[in-house]
PDB file of C-alpha atoms in Angstrom:
ATOM      1  CA  MET H   1     101.659 181.161  60.265  1.00 51.00           C
ATOM      2  CA  LEU H   2     100.025 182.082  63.574  1.00 46.00           C
ATOM      3  CA  ASN H   3      96.746 182.843  61.818  1.00 53.00           C
ATOM      4  CA  LYS H   4      96.862 179.466  60.062  1.00 51.00           C
ATOM      5  CA  CYS H   5      97.357 177.682  63.409  1.00 48.00           C
ATOM      6  CA  LEU H   6      94.430 179.549  64.946  1.00 46.00           C
ATOM      7  CA  ILE H   7      92.215 178.553  62.029  1.00 46.00           C
ATOM      8  CA  ILE H   8      93.186 174.879  62.457  1.00 45.00           C
ATOM      9  CA  LEU H   9      92.460 175.018  66.197  1.00 44.00           C
ATOM     10  CA  LEU H  10      89.115 176.710  65.537  1.00 45.00           C
ATOM     11  CA  LEU H  11      88.110 174.080  62.987  1.00 46.00           C
ATOM     12  CA  GLY H  12      89.121 171.324  65.400  1.00 47.00           C
ATOM     13  CA  SER H  13      86.945 172.767  68.156  1.00 44.00           C
ATOM     14  CA  LEU H  14      83.972 172.988  65.789  1.00 44.00           C
ATOM     15  CA  LEU H  15      84.386 169.380  64.650  1.00 43.00           C
ATOM     16  CA  CYS H  16      84.556 167.916  68.170  1.00 43.00           C
ATOM     17  CA  PRO H  17      80.765 167.929  68.738  1.00 42.00           C
ATOM     18  CA  LEU H  18      80.337 166.208  65.357  1.00 39.00           C
ATOM     19  CA  ALA H  19      82.712 163.464  66.441  1.00 38.00           C
ATOM     20  CA  VAL H  20      80.708 162.943  69.635  1.00 38.00           C
ATOM     21  CA  SER H  21      77.393 162.808  67.736  1.00 46.00           C
ATOM     22  CA  ALA H  22      78.858 160.210  65.381  1.00 59.00           C
ATOM     23  CA  GLU H  23      79.169 157.630  68.175  1.00 78.00           C
ATOM     24  CA  PRO H  24      77.600 154.313  67.104  1.00 86.00           C
ATOM     25  CA  ILE H  25      74.076 153.300  68.064  1.00 91.00           C
ATOM     26  CA  PHE H  26      74.059 149.944  69.846  1.00 93.00           C
ATOM     27  CA  ILE H  27      70.980 147.752  69.390  1.00 91.00           C
ATOM     28  CA  HIS H  28      70.398 144.598  71.400  1.00 91.00           C
ATOM     29  CA  PHE H  29      67.991 142.538  69.299  1.00 90.00           C
ATOM     30  CA  THR H  30      66.409 139.482  70.916  1.00 85.00           C
ATOM     31  CA  LEU H  31      64.293 136.803  69.257  1.00 83.00           C
ATOM     32  CA  SER H  32      61.637 135.805  71.734  1.00 67.00           C
ATOM     33  CA  GLN H  33      59.093 133.701  69.896  1.00 53.00           C
ATOM     34  CA  ARG H  34      58.378 130.172  68.710  1.00 55.00           C
ATOM     35  CA  SER H  35      61.311 130.603  66.399  1.00 53.00           C
ATOM     36  CA  ASP H  36      61.312 129.042  62.977  1.00 60.00           C
ATOM     37  CA  GLU H  37      64.679 128.812  61.295  1.00 70.00           C
ATOM     38  CA  PHE H  38      63.701 131.389  58.678  1.00 72.00           C
ATOM     39  CA  GLY H  39      62.694 133.841  61.432  1.00 75.00           C
ATOM     40  CA  ALA H  40      66.235 133.763  62.792  1.00 84.00           C
ATOM     41  CA  THR H  41      67.609 134.051  59.251  1.00 89.00           C
ATOM     42  CA  ALA H  42      65.508 137.167  58.583  1.00 90.00           C
ATOM     43  CA  ALA H  43      66.694 138.678  61.870  1.00 91.00           C
ATOM     44  CA  ALA H  44      70.315 138.090  60.881  1.00 92.00           C
ATOM     45  CA  TYR H  45      69.564 139.757  57.548  1.00 95.00           C
ATOM     46  CA  LEU H  46      68.137 142.803  59.361  1.00 95.00           C
ATOM     47  CA  LYS H  47      71.310 143.050  61.452  1.00 94.00           C
ATOM     48  CA  LYS H  48      73.409 142.974  58.261  1.00 96.00           C
ATOM     49  CA  LEU H  49      71.307 145.670  56.573  1.00 96.00           C
ATOM     50  CA  LEU H  50      71.379 147.991  59.589  1.00 95.00           C
ATOM     51  CA  GLU H  51      75.133 147.786  59.975  1.00 95.00           C
ATOM     52  CA  GLN H  52      75.945 148.064  56.266  1.00 95.00           C
ATOM     53  CA  ARG H  53      73.544 150.877  55.396  1.00 95.00           C
ATOM     54  CA  SER H  54      74.552 152.943  58.417  1.00 94.00           C
ATOM     55  CA  GLY H  55      78.235 152.620  57.535  1.00 94.00           C
ATOM     56  CA  GLY H  56      78.894 151.040  60.918  1.00 92.00           C
ATOM     57  CA  ARG H  57      77.088 153.753  62.874  1.00 94.00           C
ATOM     58  CA  ILE H  58      74.581 151.114  63.996  1.00 94.00           C
ATOM     59  CA  ARG H  59      75.902 147.982  65.674  1.00 95.00           C
ATOM     60  CA  VAL H  60      73.540 145.106  66.381  1.00 93.00           C
ATOM     61  CA  SER H  61      73.877 142.102  68.658  1.00 91.00           C
ATOM     62  CA  VAL H  62      71.306 139.324  68.155  1.00 90.00           C
ATOM     63  CA  SER H  63      70.417 136.870  70.904  1.00 85.00           C
ATOM     64  CA  GLN H  64      67.865 134.115  71.415  1.00 77.00           C
ATOM     65  CA  GLY H  65      65.398 134.962  74.157  1.00 66.00           C
ATOM     66  CA  SER H  66      63.800 132.685  76.701  1.00 59.00           C
ATOM     67  CA  PRO H  67      62.171 129.460  75.477  1.00 55.00           C
ATOM     68  CA  PRO H  68      58.533 129.741  74.371  1.00 53.00           C
ATOM     69  CA  PRO H  69      56.190 130.945  75.647  1.00 55.00           C
ATOM     70  CA  PRO H  70      58.180 134.202  75.737  1.00 56.00           C
ATOM     71  CA  GLY H  71      56.796 135.512  79.016  1.00 62.00           C
ATOM     72  CA  GLN H  72      55.905 138.980  80.198  1.00 74.00           C
ATOM     73  CA  GLN H  73      59.520 139.511  81.286  1.00 79.00           C
ATOM     74  CA  THR H  74      60.590 139.998  77.656  1.00 82.00           C
ATOM     75  CA  LEU H  75      58.243 142.948  77.262  1.00 85.00           C
ATOM     76  CA  GLU H  76      59.378 144.418  80.584  1.00 88.00           C
ATOM     77  CA  ASP H  77      62.991 144.120  79.424  1.00 88.00           C
ATOM     78  CA  LEU H  78      62.007 145.955  76.233  1.00 89.00           C
ATOM     79  CA  ARG H  79      60.252 148.720  78.179  1.00 92.00           C
ATOM     80  CA  SER H  80      63.290 149.146  80.422  1.00 92.00           C
ATOM     81  CA  ASN H  81      65.498 149.460  77.294  1.00 92.00           C
ATOM     82  CA  ARG H  82      67.505 146.329  78.091  1.00 91.00           C
ATOM     83  CA  TYR H  83      66.503 145.342  74.562  1.00 92.00           C
ATOM     84  CA  GLN H  84      66.006 147.870  71.778  1.00 94.00           C
ATOM     85  CA  LEU H  85      64.389 145.408  69.338  1.00 94.00           C
ATOM     86  CA  VAL H  86      62.291 142.306  70.040  1.00 92.00           C
ATOM     87  CA  LEU H  87      60.796 139.842  67.556  1.00 91.00           C
ATOM     88  CA  ILE H  88      57.895 138.123  69.288  1.00 88.00           C
ATOM     89  CA  ASP H  89      55.083 135.711  68.456  1.00 85.00           C
ATOM     90  CA  ALA H  90      52.025 137.916  67.904  1.00 84.00           C
ATOM     91  CA  ALA H  91      49.801 135.218  69.429  1.00 78.00           C
ATOM     92  CA  PHE H  92      51.470 135.887  72.796  1.00 79.00           C
ATOM     93  CA  LEU H  93      50.121 139.446  72.757  1.00 82.00           C
ATOM     94  CA  ALA H  94      46.680 138.594  71.346  1.00 77.00           C
ATOM     95  CA  PRO H  95      44.989 138.043  74.763  1.00 76.00           C
ATOM     96  CA  THR H  96      45.823 141.605  75.842  1.00 80.00           C
ATOM     97  CA  GLU H  97      45.942 143.438  72.499  1.00 81.00           C
ATOM     98  CA  SER H  98      42.445 143.717  71.050  1.00 75.00           C
ATOM     99  CA  ALA H  99      43.874 144.950  67.722  1.00 79.00           C
ATOM    100  CA  LEU H 100      45.455 141.529  67.172  1.00 81.00           C
ATOM    101  CA  THR H 101      42.056 139.814  67.227  1.00 74.00           C
ATOM    102  CA  LEU H 102      42.092 140.661  63.530  1.00 77.00           C
ATOM    103  CA  PHE H 103      44.583 137.824  62.967  1.00 79.00           C
ATOM    104  CA  ASP H 104      42.615 135.488  65.208  1.00 73.00           C
ATOM    105  CA  GLN H 105      39.763 135.300  62.703  1.00 79.00           C
ATOM    106  CA  PRO H 106      39.825 131.930  60.872  1.00 86.00           C
ATOM    107  CA  PHE H 107      39.614 132.074  57.062  1.00 89.00           C
ATOM    108  CA  LEU H 108      39.872 135.862  57.141  1.00 86.00           C
ATOM    109  CA  PHE H 109      42.600 135.930  54.477  1.00 88.00           C
ATOM    110  CA  ASP H 110      41.983 134.267  51.134  1.00 87.00           C
ATOM    111  CA  ASN H 111      45.662 133.428  50.585  1.00 89.00           C
ATOM    112  CA  VAL H 112      49.205 134.582  51.314  1.00 91.00           C
ATOM    113  CA  ALA H 113      49.033 137.419  48.761  1.00 91.00           C
ATOM    114  CA  HIS H 114      45.842 138.690  50.395  1.00 90.00           C
ATOM    115  CA  PHE H 115      47.567 138.724  53.784  1.00 91.00           C
ATOM    116  CA  HIS H 116      50.556 140.616  52.393  1.00 93.00           C
ATOM    117  CA  ARG H 117      48.322 143.206  50.708  1.00 91.00           C
ATOM    118  CA  PHE H 118      46.786 143.945  54.071  1.00 90.00           C
ATOM    119  CA  LEU H 119      50.186 144.316  55.757  1.00 91.00           C
ATOM    120  CA  ASP H 120      51.262 146.792  53.050  1.00 91.00           C
ATOM    121  CA  SER H 121      48.014 148.786  53.178  1.00 89.00           C
ATOM    122  CA  PRO H 122      47.200 151.909  55.240  1.00 87.00           C
ATOM    123  CA  ALA H 123      45.075 149.616  57.421  1.00 85.00           C
ATOM    124  CA  GLY H 124      48.191 147.539  58.160  1.00 88.00           C
ATOM    125  CA  ALA H 125      50.078 150.693  59.136  1.00 90.00           C
ATOM    126  CA  GLY H 126      47.138 151.698  61.324  1.00 88.00           C
ATOM    127  CA  LEU H 127      47.296 148.354  63.097  1.00 89.00           C
ATOM    128  CA  LEU H 128      50.944 148.984  64.011  1.00 92.00           C
ATOM    129  CA  GLU H 129      49.932 152.373  65.432  1.00 92.00           C
ATOM    130  CA  ASP H 130      47.249 150.712  67.543  1.00 89.00           C
ATOM    131  CA  LEU H 131      49.864 148.333  68.936  1.00 91.00           C
ATOM    132  CA  SER H 132      52.256 151.162  69.872  1.00 93.00           C
ATOM    133  CA  HIS H 133      51.721 152.215  73.488  1.00 91.00           C
ATOM    134  CA  ASP H 134      53.000 151.769  77.056  1.00 90.00           C
ATOM    135  CA  GLY H 135      56.627 152.377  76.117  1.00 93.00           C
ATOM    136  CA  ILE H 136      56.609 150.115  73.055  1.00 94.00           C
ATOM    137  CA  ILE H 137      56.652 150.937  69.330  1.00 95.00           C
ATOM    138  CA  ALA H 138      55.389 148.331  66.830  1.00 95.00           C
ATOM    139  CA  LEU H 139      57.569 148.595  63.712  1.00 96.00           C
ATOM    140  CA  SER H 140      56.642 145.638  61.519  1.00 95.00           C
ATOM    141  CA  LEU H 141      54.636 142.413  61.157  1.00 93.00           C
ATOM    142  CA  TRP H 142      56.459 139.434  59.674  1.00 92.00           C
ATOM    143  CA  ASP H 143      54.974 136.441  57.890  1.00 89.00           C
ATOM    144  CA  GLN H 144      55.333 133.111  59.724  1.00 86.00           C
ATOM    145  CA  GLY H 145      53.028 130.968  57.608  1.00 88.00           C
ATOM    146  CA  PHE H 146      49.475 129.659  57.812  1.00 92.00           C
ATOM    147  CA  ARG H 147      48.089 126.897  59.974  1.00 92.00           C
ATOM    148  CA  GLN H 148      46.809 123.775  58.218  1.00 94.00           C
ATOM    149  CA  LEU H 149      44.752 120.711  59.159  1.00 95.00           C
ATOM    150  CA  ILE H 150      46.197 117.211  59.028  1.00 94.00           C
ATOM    151  CA  ALA H 151      44.212 114.159  60.116  1.00 94.00           C
ATOM    152  CA  ASP H 152      43.433 110.508  59.496  1.00 93.00           C
ATOM    153  CA  VAL H 153      40.817 111.567  56.917  1.00 95.00           C
ATOM    154  CA  PRO H 154      40.460 114.634  54.665  1.00 96.00           C
ATOM    155  CA  LEU H 155      38.869 117.583  56.490  1.00 97.00           C
ATOM    156  CA  LEU H 156      37.192 119.214  53.529  1.00 97.00           C
ATOM    157  CA  THR H 157      33.978 120.318  55.252  1.00 96.00           C
ATOM    158  CA  PRO H 158      33.243 121.630  58.752  1.00 95.00           C
ATOM    159  CA  GLN H 159      31.281 118.440  59.493  1.00 96.00           C
ATOM    160  CA  ASP H 160      34.438 116.359  58.952  1.00 97.00           C
ATOM    161  CA  VAL H 161      35.959 117.530  62.262  1.00 96.00           C
ATOM    162  CA  THR H 162      33.008 116.445  64.414  1.00 96.00           C
ATOM    163  CA  GLY H 163      34.163 113.835  66.916  1.00 95.00           C
ATOM    164  CA  LYS H 164      37.835 114.240  65.996  1.00 95.00           C
ATOM    165  CA  VAL H 165      40.549 114.733  68.642  1.00 94.00           C
ATOM    166  CA  LEU H 166      42.924 117.389  67.292  1.00 93.00           C
ATOM    167  CA  GLY H 167      46.197 118.741  68.669  1.00 90.00           C
ATOM    168  CA  SER H 168      46.951 122.472  68.561  1.00 87.00           C
ATOM    169  CA  GLN H 169      50.047 124.317  69.796  1.00 81.00           C
ATOM    170  CA  LYS H 170      48.151 127.029  71.618  1.00 78.00           C
ATOM    171  CA  PRO H 171      44.600 128.240  72.251  1.00 79.00           C
ATOM    172  CA  THR H 172      43.415 130.247  69.252  1.00 80.00           C
ATOM    173  CA  ALA H 173      40.151 131.474  67.808  1.00 81.00           C
ATOM    174  CA  SER H 174      40.384 128.823  65.106  1.00 86.00           C
ATOM    175  CA  SER H 175      40.909 126.004  67.631  1.00 87.00           C
ATOM    176  CA  LYS H 176      37.943 127.349  69.591  1.00 87.00           C
ATOM    177  CA  GLY H 177      35.941 127.351  66.360  1.00 89.00           C
ATOM    178  CA  LEU H 178      36.890 123.711  65.750  1.00 92.00           C
ATOM    179  CA  GLU H 179      35.642 122.901  69.243  1.00 92.00           C
ATOM    180  CA  ASN H 180      32.350 124.604  68.424  1.00 91.00           C
ATOM    181  CA  LEU H 181      32.072 122.248  65.445  1.00 93.00           C
ATOM    182  CA  GLY H 182      32.365 119.191  67.697  1.00 94.00           C
ATOM    183  CA  ALA H 183      36.121 118.524  67.753  1.00 94.00           C
ATOM    184  CA  GLU H 184      38.078 117.922  70.952  1.00 94.00           C
ATOM    185  CA  ILE H 185      41.190 120.123  71.130  1.00 92.00           C
ATOM    186  CA  ARG H 186      44.309 119.172  73.068  1.00 89.00           C
ATOM    187  CA  HIS H 187      47.127 121.698  73.327  1.00 83.00           C
ATOM    188  CA  LEU H 188      50.599 120.546  72.349  1.00 76.00           C
ATOM    189  CA  ASP H 189      52.564 122.339  75.062  1.00 63.00           C
ATOM    190  CA  HIS H 190      52.378 119.041  76.924  1.00 54.00           C
ATOM    191  CA  LEU H 191      52.308 116.729  73.897  1.00 52.00           C
ATOM    192  CA  GLN H 192      54.782 115.737  71.219  1.00 57.00           C
ATOM    193  CA  PRO H 193      53.422 115.630  67.651  1.00 53.00           C
ATOM    194  CA  GLY H 194      53.794 112.120  66.333  1.00 52.00           C
ATOM    195  CA  GLY H 195      53.516 110.380  69.683  1.00 55.00           C
ATOM    196  CA  ASP H 196      50.817 107.887  70.612  1.00 51.00           C
ATOM    197  CA  GLU H 197      48.391 110.368  72.164  1.00 65.00           C
ATOM    198  CA  GLY H 198      45.076 109.171  70.815  1.00 83.00           C
ATOM    199  CA  LEU H 199      44.878 112.104  68.431  1.00 89.00           C
ATOM    200  CA  ASN H 200      43.149 111.991  65.059  1.00 92.00           C
ATOM    201  CA  GLY H 201      44.950 115.047  63.709  1.00 92.00           C
ATOM    202  CA  PHE H 202      46.587 118.416  64.263  1.00 92.00           C
ATOM    203  CA  GLU H 203      46.294 122.143  63.560  1.00 92.00           C
ATOM    204  CA  LEU H 204      49.859 123.220  62.737  1.00 89.00           C
ATOM    205  CA  THR H 205      51.893 125.203  60.226  1.00 89.00           C
ATOM    206  CA  LEU H 206      53.505 123.341  57.340  1.00 89.00           C
ATOM    207  CA  SER H 207      56.942 123.795  58.901  1.00 85.00           C
ATOM    208  CA  GLN H 208      55.727 122.246  62.157  1.00 84.00           C
ATOM    209  CA  ILE H 209      54.075 119.372  60.285  1.00 86.00           C
ATOM    210  CA  ALA H 210      57.195 118.712  58.221  1.00 83.00           C
ATOM    211  CA  ALA H 211      59.352 118.696  61.369  1.00 80.00           C
ATOM    212  CA  ALA H 212      57.134 116.151  63.133  1.00 78.00           C
ATOM    213  CA  GLN H 213      57.136 112.406  62.549  1.00 70.00           C
ATOM    214  CA  PHE H 214      54.433 109.778  62.174  1.00 73.00           C
ATOM    215  CA  LEU H 215      51.634 112.247  61.550  1.00 79.00           C
ATOM    216  CA  PRO H 216      48.379 111.229  59.808  1.00 88.00           C
ATOM    217  CA  ALA H 217      48.436 110.859  56.035  1.00 89.00           C
ATOM    218  CA  HIS H 218      45.710 113.313  54.988  1.00 93.00           C
ATOM    219  CA  LEU H 219      46.859 116.944  54.794  1.00 94.00           C
ATOM    220  CA  THR H 220      44.173 119.546  54.117  1.00 96.00           C
ATOM    221  CA  LEU H 221      45.783 122.757  52.826  1.00 95.00           C
ATOM    222  CA  SER H 222      43.253 124.948  54.593  1.00 94.00           C
ATOM    223  CA  ASN H 223      45.420 128.087  55.076  1.00 94.00           C
ATOM    224  CA  HIS H 224      42.813 128.954  57.659  1.00 92.00           C
ATOM    225  CA  ALA H 225      44.744 131.007  60.218  1.00 89.00           C
ATOM    226  CA  VAL H 226      47.796 133.198  59.902  1.00 89.00           C
ATOM    227  CA  GLU H 227      50.857 133.110  62.170  1.00 87.00           C
ATOM    228  CA  THR H 228      52.702 136.416  62.542  1.00 88.00           C
ATOM    229  CA  GLN H 229      55.684 137.870  64.350  1.00 89.00           C
ATOM    230  CA  LEU H 230      55.815 141.425  65.673  1.00 92.00           C
ATOM    231  CA  LEU H 231      58.970 143.512  65.562  1.00 94.00           C
ATOM    232  CA  LEU H 232      58.867 145.880  68.549  1.00 95.00           C
ATOM    233  CA  SER H 233      61.141 148.665  69.779  1.00 95.00           C
ATOM    234  CA  ASN H 234      61.572 150.666  72.958  1.00 95.00           C
ATOM    235  CA  GLN H 235      59.695 153.975  72.687  1.00 94.00           C
ATOM    236  CA  ASN H 236      62.384 156.123  74.346  1.00 93.00           C
ATOM    237  CA  PHE H 237      65.133 154.538  72.273  1.00 94.00           C
ATOM    238  CA  TRP H 238      63.165 155.139  69.072  1.00 94.00           C
ATOM    239  CA  ALA H 239      62.460 158.773  70.014  1.00 93.00           C
ATOM    240  CA  GLY H 240      66.187 159.349  70.455  1.00 93.00           C
ATOM    241  CA  VAL H 241      67.119 158.093  66.983  1.00 93.00           C
ATOM    242  CA  SER H 242      67.768 160.900  64.510  1.00 93.00           C
ATOM    243  CA  GLU H 243      65.483 161.308  61.504  1.00 94.00           C
ATOM    244  CA  GLU H 244      68.356 160.376  59.194  1.00 93.00           C
ATOM    245  CA  MET H 245      68.965 157.138  61.067  1.00 94.00           C
ATOM    246  CA  LYS H 246      65.242 156.364  61.275  1.00 95.00           C
ATOM    247  CA  VAL H 247      65.074 156.421  57.481  1.00 95.00           C
ATOM    248  CA  ILE H 248      67.901 153.885  57.380  1.00 96.00           C
ATOM    249  CA  VAL H 249      66.329 151.700  60.091  1.00 96.00           C
ATOM    250  CA  GLN H 250      62.844 151.791  58.555  1.00 96.00           C
ATOM    251  CA  GLY H 251      64.197 150.910  55.110  1.00 96.00           C
ATOM    252  CA  ALA H 252      66.175 147.995  56.531  1.00 97.00           C
ATOM    253  CA  ILE H 253      63.126 146.737  58.448  1.00 96.00           C
ATOM    254  CA  ARG H 254      60.950 146.965  55.329  1.00 96.00           C
ATOM    255  CA  ASP H 255      63.458 144.948  53.293  1.00 97.00           C
ATOM    256  CA  ALA H 256      63.913 142.387  56.077  1.00 95.00           C
ATOM    257  CA  ALA H 257      60.121 141.949  56.254  1.00 95.00           C
ATOM    258  CA  LEU H 258      60.037 141.291  52.502  1.00 95.00           C
ATOM    259  CA  TYR H 259      62.877 138.819  52.943  1.00 95.00           C
ATOM    260  CA  SER H 260      60.910 137.049  55.682  1.00 92.00           C
ATOM    261  CA  ARG H 261      58.057 136.601  53.185  1.00 93.00           C
ATOM    262  CA  GLU H 262      60.440 135.092  50.652  1.00 93.00           C
ATOM    263  CA  LEU H 263      61.820 132.737  53.300  1.00 91.00           C
ATOM    264  CA  ALA H 264      58.303 131.766  54.380  1.00 90.00           C
ATOM    265  CA  SER H 265      57.427 130.961  50.767  1.00 91.00           C
ATOM    266  CA  GLN H 266      60.573 128.868  50.392  1.00 90.00           C
ATOM    267  CA  ALA H 267      59.846 127.071  53.676  1.00 88.00           C
ATOM    268  CA  ARG H 268      56.320 126.290  52.503  1.00 90.00           C
ATOM    269  CA  ALA H 269      57.575 124.766  49.236  1.00 91.00           C
ATOM    270  CA  ALA H 270      60.335 122.829  51.012  1.00 89.00           C
ATOM    271  CA  SER H 271      57.903 121.506  53.624  1.00 88.00           C
ATOM    272  CA  LEU H 272      55.448 120.302  50.984  1.00 88.00           C
ATOM    273  CA  LYS H 273      58.268 118.618  49.062  1.00 87.00           C
ATOM    274  CA  ARG H 274      59.541 116.915  52.210  1.00 85.00           C
ATOM    275  CA  LEU H 275      56.058 115.783  53.202  1.00 84.00           C
ATOM    276  CA  THR H 276      55.287 114.235  49.818  1.00 82.00           C
ATOM    277  CA  ALA H 277      58.684 112.505  49.607  1.00 80.00           C
ATOM    278  CA  SER H 278      59.042 111.142  53.140  1.00 70.00           C
ATOM    279  CA  GLN H 279      55.983 108.873  53.366  1.00 68.00           C
ATOM    280  CA  PRO H 280      52.625 108.279  51.684  1.00 72.00           C
ATOM    281  CA  ARG H 281      50.747 111.571  51.975  1.00 80.00           C
ATOM    282  CA  TYR H 282      47.510 112.787  50.453  1.00 90.00           C
ATOM    283  CA  ILE H 283      47.205 116.553  50.010  1.00 92.00           C
ATOM    284  CA  TYR H 284      43.903 118.365  49.494  1.00 95.00           C
ATOM    285  CA  PRO H 285      43.877 122.109  48.679  1.00 95.00           C
ATOM    286  CA  LEU H 286      40.495 123.583  49.597  1.00 95.00           C
ATOM    287  CA  THR H 287      38.488 124.969  46.701  1.00 95.00           C
ATOM    288  CA  ARG H 288      37.067 128.471  46.847  1.00 93.00           C
ATOM    289  CA  ALA H 289      33.588 127.077  47.580  1.00 95.00           C
ATOM    290  CA  GLN H 290      34.948 124.872  50.367  1.00 96.00           C
ATOM    291  CA  ARG H 291      36.753 127.829  51.932  1.00 94.00           C
ATOM    292  CA  GLN H 292      33.559 129.859  51.876  1.00 92.00           C
ATOM    293  CA  THR H 293      31.687 127.041  53.643  1.00 94.00           C
ATOM    294  CA  TRP H 294      34.397 126.811  56.280  1.00 94.00           C
ATOM    295  CA  ARG H 295      34.447 130.598  56.710  1.00 89.00           C
ATOM    296  CA  LYS H 296      30.734 130.735  57.468  1.00 88.00           C
ATOM    297  CA  ALA H 297      30.920 127.779  59.851  1.00 90.00           C
ATOM    298  CA  LEU H 298      33.862 129.141  61.831  1.00 82.00           C
ATOM    299  CA  VAL H 299      32.429 132.544  62.725  1.00 70.00           C
ATOM    300  CA  ILE H 300      33.712 133.108  66.260  1.00 60.00           C
ATOM    301  CA  ARG H 301      30.639 133.847  68.312  1.00 49.00           C
ATOM    302  CA  GLN H 302      32.488 135.480  71.195  1.00 44.00           C
ATOM    303  CA  THR H 303      33.999 138.090  68.850  1.00 47.00           C
ATOM    304  CA  PRO H 304      31.748 141.146  68.425  1.00 44.00           C
ATOM    305  CA  GLU H 305      30.194 141.084  64.970  1.00 45.00           C
ATOM    306  CA  SER H 306      31.047 144.744  64.501  1.00 49.00           C
ATOM    307  CA  ALA H 307      34.746 143.928  64.938  1.00 51.00           C
ATOM    308  CA  ARG H 308      34.492 141.177  62.348  1.00 48.00           C
ATOM    309  CA  ILE H 309      32.734 143.452  59.863  1.00 49.00           C
ATOM    310  CA  ASP H 310      35.377 146.133  60.395  1.00 55.00           C
ATOM    311  CA  ALA H 311      38.106 143.548  59.792  1.00 56.00           C
ATOM    312  CA  LEU H 312      36.502 142.390  56.558  1.00 53.00           C
ATOM    313  CA  ARG H 313      36.014 145.962  55.391  1.00 53.00           C
ATOM    314  CA  LEU H 314      39.702 146.681  56.027  1.00 55.00           C
ATOM    315  CA  LEU H 315      40.578 143.737  53.838  1.00 59.00           C
ATOM    316  CA  GLY H 316      38.361 144.874  50.996  1.00 56.00           C
ATOM    317  CA  ARG H 317      36.046 141.906  51.225  1.00 52.00           C
ATOM    318  CA  GLU H 318      32.274 142.171  51.305  1.00 41.00           C
ATOM    319  CA  SER H 319      31.235 142.078  54.972  1.00 36.00           C
ATOM    320  CA  GLN H 320      28.702 139.313  55.091  1.00 39.00           C
ATOM    321  CA  PRO H 321      27.758 137.775  58.431  1.00 35.00           C
TER     322      PRO H 321
END
């Protein structure tokens, strides 16, 4: 009997460290971006996957960050480990992250499938590595849709924007390219789409267009510039996660990214349906030849040509100037 008691005590002492190591991992996940509804939905899905697949060993709280623009404070909070995950508008980081100039190239991607192939390629993984530094790990890029052109006339050729006054939500390479073609660009941080602002048109995503009112009737489905969100983590937090748990986290992130693509596709279809049903609207998908003409006209002169050629080579497209 005594020997049996000693064995039980010995087993209990051996299991104590395992009990300590099984303490849950707490993740504070903040959404700090120009949040579309499907972005928040995908984040909630990631929370569900992490908690379910870890058997409760990972617990996630999701919060909405500061209003856009997100501000440098969000990244500082991530570096200090106040947040362990942040979903942020990639355009916010573009001015300081040269690797993100890839997404600032207008008409770089032929379509949504082309964009997704890049994200899933070794080049897409390499881009995340380039973005991982200074205490931050880039884990995933999420689809947020493409920007389109809507105006009082169809904008089927680069010459069609000359003399037009167009609203854009933020300075981008594509809006700069439109300026080079003779358009006047006004940024929407101080304007409300649909107001009487003397604008001829806008450069917005379909979701933004569908949410606005009293916009012009001619929608050019240009799909000329991609909007992305970056999922970032704290480097020290990530280094402290066990390999077993990293497999779970990475799998959940991969599936949540795929879900974000599905939601983006659904949002695109719903936006088009709402736009065609709400008021008279004329929709013009660009042909392949029209896209090629636009692509040549919107070469961004301030971007080194070598960087552009490298970007095209990564995407598997012939690198023509």
